[in-house]
XYZ file of C-alpha atoms in Angstrom:
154
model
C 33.176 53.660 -31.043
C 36.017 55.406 -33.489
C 36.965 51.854 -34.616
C 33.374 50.937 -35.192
C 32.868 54.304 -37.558
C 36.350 53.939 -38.949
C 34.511 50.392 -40.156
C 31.691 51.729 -41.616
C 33.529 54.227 -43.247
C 36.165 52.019 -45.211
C 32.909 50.011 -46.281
C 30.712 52.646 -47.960
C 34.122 53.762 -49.661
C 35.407 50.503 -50.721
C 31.476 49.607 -51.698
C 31.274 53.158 -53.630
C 34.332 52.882 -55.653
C 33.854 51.516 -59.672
C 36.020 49.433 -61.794
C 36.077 51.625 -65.185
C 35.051 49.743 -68.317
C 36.617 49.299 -71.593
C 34.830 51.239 -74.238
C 35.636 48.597 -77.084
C 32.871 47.950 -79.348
C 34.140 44.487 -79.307
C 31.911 43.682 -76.814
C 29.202 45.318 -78.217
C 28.935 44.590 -82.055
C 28.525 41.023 -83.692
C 30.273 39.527 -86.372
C 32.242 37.186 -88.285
C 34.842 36.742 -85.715
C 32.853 36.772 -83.074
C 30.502 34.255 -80.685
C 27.376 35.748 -78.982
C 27.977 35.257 -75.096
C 24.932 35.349 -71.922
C 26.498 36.791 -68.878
C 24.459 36.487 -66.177
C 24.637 36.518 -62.304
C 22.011 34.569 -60.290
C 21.289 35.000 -56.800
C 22.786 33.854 -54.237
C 25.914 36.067 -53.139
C 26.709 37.592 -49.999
C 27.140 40.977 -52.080
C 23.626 41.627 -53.703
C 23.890 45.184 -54.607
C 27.160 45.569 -55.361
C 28.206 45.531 -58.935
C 31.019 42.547 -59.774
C 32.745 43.733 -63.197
C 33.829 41.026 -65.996
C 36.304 41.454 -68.444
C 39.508 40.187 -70.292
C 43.203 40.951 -70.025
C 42.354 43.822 -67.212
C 39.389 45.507 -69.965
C 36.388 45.279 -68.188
C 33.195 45.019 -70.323
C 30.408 45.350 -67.944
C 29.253 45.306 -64.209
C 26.423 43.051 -62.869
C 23.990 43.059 -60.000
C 22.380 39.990 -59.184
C 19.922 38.686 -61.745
C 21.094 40.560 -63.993
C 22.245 39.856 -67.483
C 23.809 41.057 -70.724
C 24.824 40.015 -73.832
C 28.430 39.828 -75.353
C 30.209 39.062 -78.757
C 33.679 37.778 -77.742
C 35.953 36.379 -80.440
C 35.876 32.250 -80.899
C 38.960 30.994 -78.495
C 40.367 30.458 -75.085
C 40.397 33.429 -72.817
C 41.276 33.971 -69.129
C 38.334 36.189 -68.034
C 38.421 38.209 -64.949
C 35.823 39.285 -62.583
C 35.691 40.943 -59.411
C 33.753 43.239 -57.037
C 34.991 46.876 -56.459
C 37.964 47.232 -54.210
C 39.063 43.808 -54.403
C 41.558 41.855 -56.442
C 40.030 39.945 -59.243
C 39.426 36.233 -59.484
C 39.459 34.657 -63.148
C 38.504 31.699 -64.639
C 39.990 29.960 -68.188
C 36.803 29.193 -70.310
C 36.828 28.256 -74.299
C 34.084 30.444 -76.311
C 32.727 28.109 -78.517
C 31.655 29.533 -82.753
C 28.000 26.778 -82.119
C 25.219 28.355 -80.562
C 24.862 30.744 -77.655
C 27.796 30.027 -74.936
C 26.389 30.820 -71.322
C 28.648 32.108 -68.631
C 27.097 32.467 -65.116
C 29.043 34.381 -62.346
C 28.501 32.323 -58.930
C 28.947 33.074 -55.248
C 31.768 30.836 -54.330
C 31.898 29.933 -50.417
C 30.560 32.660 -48.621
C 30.314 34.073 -44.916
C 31.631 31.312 -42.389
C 31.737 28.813 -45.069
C 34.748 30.853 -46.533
C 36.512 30.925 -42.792
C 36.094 27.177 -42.540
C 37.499 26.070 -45.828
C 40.836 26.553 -45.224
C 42.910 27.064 -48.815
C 46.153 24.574 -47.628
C 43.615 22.001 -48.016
C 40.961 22.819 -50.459
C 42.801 24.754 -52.697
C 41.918 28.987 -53.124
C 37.964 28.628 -53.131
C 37.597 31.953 -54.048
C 34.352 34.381 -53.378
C 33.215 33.544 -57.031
C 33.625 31.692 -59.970
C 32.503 31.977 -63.627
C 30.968 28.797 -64.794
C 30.604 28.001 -68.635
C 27.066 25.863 -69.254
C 23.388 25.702 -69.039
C 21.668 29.182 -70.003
C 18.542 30.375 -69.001
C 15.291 29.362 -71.159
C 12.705 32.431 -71.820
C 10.932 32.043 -68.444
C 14.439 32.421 -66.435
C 15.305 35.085 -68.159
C 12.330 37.361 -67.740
C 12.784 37.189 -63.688
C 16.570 38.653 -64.605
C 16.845 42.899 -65.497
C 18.907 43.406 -68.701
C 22.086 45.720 -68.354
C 23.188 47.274 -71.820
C 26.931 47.283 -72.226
C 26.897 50.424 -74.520
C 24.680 52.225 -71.620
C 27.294 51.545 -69.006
């Protein structure tokens, strides 16, 4: 019974604790230098309500639920961009942010549950619990079934 509580326990603290954000206005404010950037996280994860933070270099920008999304302004270039749920070590993903048009980066549920078990990583390489995928964004009726999170309310 004490190992069973000692479980539950370590999970509402590890699920409770917060990755704290970067309060750089980079993220926030367009311009020259900049590309405008749709984070978004569809469903589909085996962690729904928790919050899994993106960011750069360490400097996270913003946490999202599922379907949920935000805008970004990221400088035009490569970047290694990390994301990762509280109390875990982050995964990242090398993406190219484009100065055309809107550049669309969706955070996916990698294998999950005993998916994740099965796959082992000697063969199939680290499959991680997510992955950041540059490409298709959401069109206007997509979007509206998503909740906007404001990076300067964070």
């Amino acid at each position: 019974m004490r190992i069973y509580l000692m479980l539950i326990v370590g999970f509402i603290v590890t699920g409770c604790t917060t990755v704290p954000l970067s309060q750089d206005h980079l993220w926030q404010d367009p311009n020259a230098d900049t590309a405008k950037v749709l984070l978004y996280r569809p469903s589909g994860s085996h962690t729904k309500a928790v919050k899994l933070y993106f960011g750069i270099d360490e400097s996270y920008a913003v946490g999202l639920k599922e379907k949920q999304f935000t805008w970004l302004y990221i400088p035009v270039g490569k970047y290694t961009f990390l994301y990762k749920p509280p109390g875990y070590k982050a995964e990242s993903s090398e993406i190219e942010i484009s100065p055309e048009g809107i550049n669309c980066l969706a955070i996916k549920a990698g294998a999950k549950g005993w998916a994740k078990l099965l796959l082992s990583p000697a063969i199939t390489g680290d499959v991680g619990f997510y992955s950041l995928i540059k490409g298709k964004c959401l069109d206007e009726e997509e979007i509206n079934n998503y909740s906007y999170v404001d990076v300067k309310m964070q």
